Short mmCIF file of C-alpha atoms and ligand atoms in Angstrom, two decimals:
data_model
loop_
_atom_site.label_atom_id
_atom_site.label_comp_id
_atom_site.label_asym_id
_atom_site.label_seq_id
_atom_site.Cartn_x
_atom_site.Cartn_y
_atom_site.Cartn_z
CA MET Z 169 84.65 66.95 20.54
CA SER Z 170 83.23 70.24 21.80
CA GLN Z 171 86.41 72.20 21.15
CA SER Z 172 86.77 71.08 17.56
CA LEU Z 173 83.07 71.60 16.88
CA VAL Z 174 83.05 75.11 18.29
CA GLU Z 175 86.21 75.77 16.30
CA SER Z 176 84.69 74.65 13.00
CA LEU Z 177 81.51 76.68 13.61
CA LYS Z 178 83.38 79.65 15.01
CA GLU Z 179 82.06 82.19 12.54
CA TYR Z 180 78.52 81.55 13.86
CA VAL Z 181 79.11 80.96 17.56
CA VAL Z 182 77.80 83.74 19.78
CA LYS Z 183 78.40 81.79 22.98
CA SER Z 184 78.97 78.16 23.90
CA TYR Z 185 78.65 76.29 27.17
CA ALA Z 186 77.89 72.84 28.53
CA MET Z 187 74.30 72.16 29.59
CA LYS Z 188 75.46 68.90 31.16
CA PRO Z 189 78.11 66.31 30.27
CA ASN Z 190 77.84 65.33 26.61
CA ARG Z 191 75.39 68.15 25.93
CA LEU Z 192 77.00 71.20 24.44
CA VAL Z 193 75.01 74.37 23.80
CA ILE Z 194 76.02 76.65 20.96
CA GLU Z 195 74.21 79.93 20.70
CA VAL Z 196 73.87 81.38 17.21
CA GLU Z 197 72.07 84.27 15.54
CA ALA Z 198 68.53 83.23 14.59
CA SER Z 199 69.00 84.32 10.99
CA LYS Z 200 72.02 81.99 10.68
CA VAL Z 201 70.36 78.76 11.84
CA ARG Z 202 70.02 77.35 8.36
CA GLU Z 203 73.63 78.18 7.46
CA VAL Z 204 74.81 76.45 10.62
CA PHE Z 205 73.04 73.26 9.54
CA VAL Z 206 74.67 73.49 6.12
CA LYS Z 207 78.03 73.90 7.81
CA LEU Z 208 77.35 71.02 10.21
CA ALA Z 209 76.59 68.72 7.30
CA GLU Z 210 79.87 69.79 5.73
CA VAL Z 211 81.95 69.29 8.85
CA LEU Z 212 80.36 66.14 10.27
CA GLY Z 213 78.93 64.56 7.13
CA LYS Z 214 75.22 64.41 6.38
CA GLU Z 215 74.81 60.93 7.80
CA SER Z 216 76.40 61.44 11.18
CA PHE Z 217 73.85 63.57 12.97
CA TYR Z 218 70.14 63.91 13.23
CA LEU Z 219 67.75 66.52 14.48
CA ALA Z 220 65.89 64.91 17.38
CA THR Z 221 63.51 67.73 18.20
CA ILE Z 222 62.94 71.48 18.17
CA GLU Z 223 61.90 73.12 21.44
CA GLY Z 224 60.53 76.60 21.88
CA THR Z 225 60.35 78.47 25.21
CA ASP Z 226 58.50 81.69 25.87
CA LEU Z 227 60.45 84.27 27.92
CA PRO Z 228 57.99 87.15 28.36
CA GLU Z 229 60.12 89.17 30.86
CA LYS Z 230 62.91 89.30 28.29
CA LYS Z 231 60.43 89.74 25.40
CA LEU Z 232 62.12 86.79 23.70
CA ILE Z 233 61.34 83.31 22.47
CA ARG Z 234 64.17 80.83 22.85
CA ILE Z 235 64.42 78.07 20.29
CA ASP Z 236 66.58 74.98 20.79
CA TYR Z 237 67.49 72.45 18.12
CA PHE Z 238 68.51 69.17 19.76
CA ILE Z 239 70.96 67.44 17.48
CA ASN Z 240 72.18 63.91 18.11
CA LEU Z 241 75.79 63.41 17.07
CA PHE Z 242 76.20 59.65 16.55
CA LYS Z 243 79.95 59.60 16.15
CA HIS Z 244 80.55 61.57 19.31
CA ASP Z 245 77.83 59.90 21.31
CA ALA Z 246 76.73 63.37 22.37
CA TYR Z 247 74.07 66.00 21.92
CA LEU Z 248 74.53 69.43 20.46
CA VAL Z 249 71.93 72.06 21.31
CA LEU Z 250 71.75 74.85 18.79
CA ARG Z 251 70.15 77.78 20.59
CA ALA Z 252 68.79 81.03 19.21
CA TYR Z 253 66.74 83.89 20.64
CA LEU Z 254 63.94 85.49 18.61
CA PRO Z 255 62.04 88.70 19.36
CA ARG Z 256 58.69 87.78 20.89
CA GLU Z 257 56.80 90.29 18.74
CA ASN Z 258 58.14 88.93 15.47
CA PRO Z 259 59.62 85.45 15.93
CA VAL Z 260 61.01 84.50 12.55
CA VAL Z 261 63.67 81.91 11.83
CA PRO Z 262 64.70 80.26 8.55
CA SER Z 263 63.19 76.81 8.02
CA VAL Z 264 65.51 73.82 7.64
CA ILE Z 265 63.07 71.32 6.18
CA ASP Z 266 64.66 71.48 2.75
CA LEU Z 267 67.90 70.25 4.36
CA ILE Z 268 66.32 68.03 7.02
CA PRO Z 269 62.82 66.76 6.14
CA GLY Z 270 62.54 65.34 9.65
CA ALA Z 271 62.32 68.88 10.99
CA LEU Z 272 58.74 69.09 9.74
CA ALA Z 273 57.03 67.95 12.94
CA GLY Z 274 59.24 70.13 15.14
CA GLU Z 275 58.65 73.23 13.06
CA LEU Z 276 54.90 72.69 12.83
CA GLU Z 277 54.69 72.07 16.58
CA THR Z 278 56.69 75.14 17.52
CA HIS Z 279 54.62 77.22 15.12
CA ASP Z 280 51.33 75.90 16.45
CA LEU Z 281 52.19 76.27 20.15
CA LEU Z 282 54.29 79.44 20.16
CA GLY Z 283 53.69 81.23 16.88
CA VAL Z 284 57.26 80.98 15.60
CA LEU Z 285 57.37 81.56 11.86
CA PHE Z 286 59.69 79.21 9.97
CA GLU Z 287 60.44 81.10 6.84
CA GLY Z 288 60.38 78.88 3.76
CA ASN Z 289 58.28 76.09 5.28
CA THR Z 290 55.27 75.93 2.95
CA TYR Z 291 53.54 73.31 5.11
CA LEU Z 292 53.20 75.66 8.07
CA ARG Z 293 49.62 75.77 9.39
CA ARG Z 294 47.68 75.99 12.64
CA SER Z 295 45.91 73.08 14.38
CA PHE Z 296 48.72 70.57 13.93
CA PHE Z 297 48.36 69.82 17.67
CA VAL Z 298 46.19 72.62 19.01
CA PRO Z 299 42.43 71.97 18.79
CA GLU Z 300 40.45 74.11 16.35
CA ASP Z 301 38.49 76.04 18.98
CA ILE Z 302 41.75 77.44 20.41
CA SER Z 303 43.69 77.95 17.19
CA SER Z 304 40.76 79.66 15.44
CA LYS Z 305 40.97 82.39 18.09
CA GLY Z 306 44.62 82.93 17.22
CA ILE Z 307 45.81 81.67 20.61
CA TYR Z 308 49.31 80.21 20.97
CA PRO Z 309 48.93 78.06 24.09
CA LEU Z 310 52.58 77.88 25.15
CA ARG Z 311 52.85 81.66 25.33
CA LYS Z 312 52.70 82.40 29.03
CA ASP Z 313 50.10 85.15 28.60
CA SER Z 314 47.85 83.04 26.32
CA GLY Z 315 45.28 82.64 29.09
CA VAL Z 316 44.57 78.94 28.43
CA MET P 216 22.62 37.03 24.43
CA GLU P 217 24.54 34.02 23.09
CA ARG P 218 27.44 36.25 21.97
CA VAL P 219 27.97 37.58 25.46
CA LYS P 220 28.57 34.02 26.55
CA ILE P 221 31.32 33.62 23.96
CA ILE P 222 33.02 36.83 25.05
CA ARG P 223 33.08 35.56 28.62
CA TYR P 224 35.50 32.86 27.55
CA SER P 225 37.75 34.99 25.34
CA PRO P 226 37.44 38.75 25.62
CA TRP P 227 39.66 40.31 22.98
CA LEU P 228 41.05 43.68 23.84
CA VAL P 229 41.53 46.80 21.79
CA HIS P 230 43.90 49.21 23.48
CA PHE P 231 43.54 52.89 22.63
CA ASN P 232 45.57 55.75 24.09
CA THR P 233 43.48 58.91 23.92
CA GLY P 234 46.11 61.15 25.47
CA ALA P 235 47.90 59.22 28.22
CA CYS P 236 51.34 60.12 29.52
CA ASN P 237 52.25 56.51 28.48
CA GLY P 238 52.37 55.35 32.09
CA CYS P 239 49.07 53.53 31.82
CA ASP P 240 49.98 52.15 28.41
CA ILE P 241 53.11 50.52 29.76
CA GLU P 242 51.02 48.89 32.48
CA VAL P 243 48.44 47.67 29.95
CA LEU P 244 51.26 46.19 27.89
CA ALA P 245 52.73 44.62 31.03
CA SER P 246 49.38 43.09 31.88
CA ILE P 247 49.25 41.18 28.59
CA THR P 248 52.73 39.65 29.04
CA PRO P 249 53.18 35.97 29.94
CA HIS P 250 54.26 37.03 33.43
CA TYR P 251 50.66 37.97 34.22
CA ASP P 252 49.35 35.28 31.89
CA PRO P 253 46.12 36.96 30.75
CA GLU P 254 45.36 34.07 28.39
CA ARG P 255 44.25 31.96 31.36
CA PHE P 256 41.17 34.20 31.18
CA GLY P 257 41.13 34.08 27.39
CA VAL P 258 42.27 37.70 27.35
CA ARG P 259 44.42 38.76 24.42
CA LEU P 260 44.84 41.69 22.05
CA ALA P 261 42.56 41.78 19.02
CA PRO P 262 44.37 42.05 15.70
CA SER P 263 41.88 44.68 14.55
CA VAL P 264 39.33 46.88 16.23
CA ARG P 265 36.67 45.10 14.19
CA HIS P 266 37.49 41.88 16.04
CA GLY P 267 37.55 43.50 19.46
CA ASP P 268 35.15 42.94 22.35
CA VAL P 269 36.60 45.21 25.03
CA LEU P 270 37.95 48.67 24.37
CA VAL P 271 40.66 49.55 26.89
CA VAL P 272 40.97 53.32 27.04
CA THR P 273 44.03 54.91 28.65
CA GLY P 274 44.61 58.58 29.22
CA VAL P 275 42.59 61.75 29.24
CA VAL P 276 40.45 62.18 26.11
CA THR P 277 41.80 65.11 24.13
CA LYS P 278 39.50 67.09 21.86
CA LYS P 279 41.26 65.60 18.85
CA ALA P 280 41.23 62.03 20.17
CA ALA P 281 37.53 62.26 21.09
CA GLU P 282 36.44 61.93 17.45
CA ARG P 283 38.79 58.97 16.94
CA LEU P 284 37.62 57.24 20.11
CA LYS P 285 34.04 57.55 18.98
CA ARG P 286 34.88 56.24 15.52
CA LEU P 287 36.84 53.26 16.92
CA TYR P 288 33.99 52.41 19.27
CA GLU P 289 31.48 52.52 16.45
CA GLN P 290 33.60 50.10 14.41
CA MET P 291 33.55 47.42 17.10
CA PRO P 292 30.93 44.69 16.68
CA GLU P 293 28.17 44.29 19.29
CA PRO P 294 28.22 43.37 22.08
CA LYS P 295 31.05 45.64 23.16
CA PHE P 296 32.38 46.94 26.43
CA VAL P 297 34.68 49.72 27.58
CA VAL P 298 37.22 49.58 30.39
CA ALA P 299 38.68 52.95 31.39
CA VAL P 300 42.19 52.52 32.82
CA GLY P 301 43.87 55.12 35.03
CA ALA P 302 42.92 58.35 36.74
CA CYS P 303 43.06 60.26 33.45
CA ALA P 304 40.57 58.01 31.66
CA LEU P 305 38.29 58.18 34.72
CA SER P 306 38.07 61.92 35.18
CA GLY P 307 40.83 63.68 33.28
CA GLY P 308 43.30 63.16 36.15
CA VAL P 309 46.16 65.63 36.21
CA PHE P 310 45.08 66.99 32.83
CA GLN P 311 41.60 67.94 34.03
CA GLY P 312 40.59 71.43 32.94
CA SER P 313 43.45 71.84 30.48
CA TYR P 314 42.58 73.56 27.19
CA PRO P 315 42.93 70.61 24.76
CA VAL P 316 40.95 68.01 26.73
CA VAL P 317 37.35 66.86 26.89
CA GLY P 318 37.74 64.89 30.14
CA GLY P 319 37.29 61.24 31.06
CA ALA P 320 36.42 58.49 28.56
CA ASP P 321 32.77 58.46 29.71
CA LYS P 322 32.32 61.89 28.13
CA VAL P 323 32.50 60.13 24.74
CA VAL P 324 31.61 56.44 25.16
CA LYS P 325 29.69 54.41 27.71
CA VAL P 326 32.18 53.01 30.23
CA ASP P 327 31.48 49.65 31.90
CA VAL P 328 34.43 49.33 34.28
CA TYR P 329 36.68 51.97 35.81
CA VAL P 330 40.17 50.97 36.97
CA PRO P 331 41.63 53.70 39.19
CA GLY P 332 45.34 54.37 39.74
CA CYS P 333 48.08 56.50 38.31
CA PRO P 334 48.97 54.19 36.74
CA PRO P 335 47.10 51.08 37.96
CA ARG P 336 49.16 47.94 38.41
CA PRO P 337 48.76 45.18 35.77
CA GLU P 338 46.95 43.05 38.37
CA ALA P 339 44.40 45.82 38.79
CA ILE P 340 43.84 46.12 35.04
CA LEU P 341 43.29 42.37 34.71
CA GLU P 342 41.02 42.46 37.74
CA GLY P 343 38.96 45.15 36.04
CA ILE P 344 38.51 42.96 32.99
CA ILE P 345 37.61 39.95 35.16
CA LYS P 346 35.05 42.07 36.99
CA LEU P 347 33.55 42.96 33.65
CA LEU P 348 33.26 39.24 32.81
CA LYS P 349 31.67 38.54 36.19
CA LYS P 350 29.21 41.33 35.54
CA LEU P 351 28.27 39.63 32.28
CA GLU P 352 27.52 36.47 34.22
CA GLY P 353 24.89 38.41 36.04
CA GLY P 354 26.78 39.49 39.17
CA ASP P 355 27.65 43.02 40.18
CA GLY P 356 31.32 42.36 39.43
CA ASP P 357 32.29 42.14 43.10
CA GLU P 358 33.68 39.18 44.99
CA PRO P 359 31.08 37.29 47.01
CA LYS P 360 30.84 38.89 50.45
CA PRO P 361 31.99 36.73 53.37
CA GLY P 362 29.33 35.41 55.72
S1 SF4 Q 578 46.55 58.01 35.05
FE1 SF4 Q 578 48.66 58.62 35.53
S2 SF4 Q 578 49.91 57.09 34.46
FE2 SF4 Q 578 47.85 57.00 33.57
S3 SF4 Q 578 47.92 58.35 31.79
FE3 SF4 Q 578 47.18 59.56 33.54
S4 SF4 Q 578 49.02 60.53 34.37
FE4 SF4 Q 578 49.69 58.85 33.06
#
């Protein structure tokens, strides 16, 4: 499965490797995330995968934020992890909620905890998870230098 | 307190997770299975918080859950009792001091029985509820001392 998938996404793939058996990681440019989802829907069919969760990780030494989209591929009984790196100072990535409404919680969470901006998501707001007293100070708790 | 007498025979539980890791919740669910047969004590889950007698709180109380816990408690009819289950509901447990939490359940509502453990076994949870019932009968909730 991995070979054919990497092949069909080859114009976007920066790097690909196995995280563990049945869990393939494909690194893509952050600005291309939305296009990759469009392509995935084309290649696999809209009904044969779903976005399980979006995970953000702060990497202060590298001045980057890593963002992982965990995608369940039913037909292959496997996971695909779409990985992108964003600059920590200005973490912007295109939103996919118009393609995948289920991405709403993941995008709001990653925004609230790490300050990632999902461009095109009009529902983006603070205090989805983070309590008011923290968010009103502009603190993103999962940033390693947030001090909370 | 005629109503207290009724509760002694059939305490209906309301289970509320205020921020548990789900460990305690699984044990609470286990404790109401036929294997542990809680109905021999009349213990069962209330269909609505407005029918509940005993509020079973699991997990650390997060700042956001604190309001909800208070609101749930206020909706329960008198007389009502609270059993805090697990280290988190007692004191905050492993989440103590974290930015989104208030602390143990007793920061928000009056707690009658504390069941320690991380998570407590189903037997311990049922024992906590039984101790509450014994307390209502006028005892201190403890077994009679030998001798
Ligand atoms: S006491 Fe332990 S099992 Fe229970 S919610 Fe806390 S961490 Fe989880």
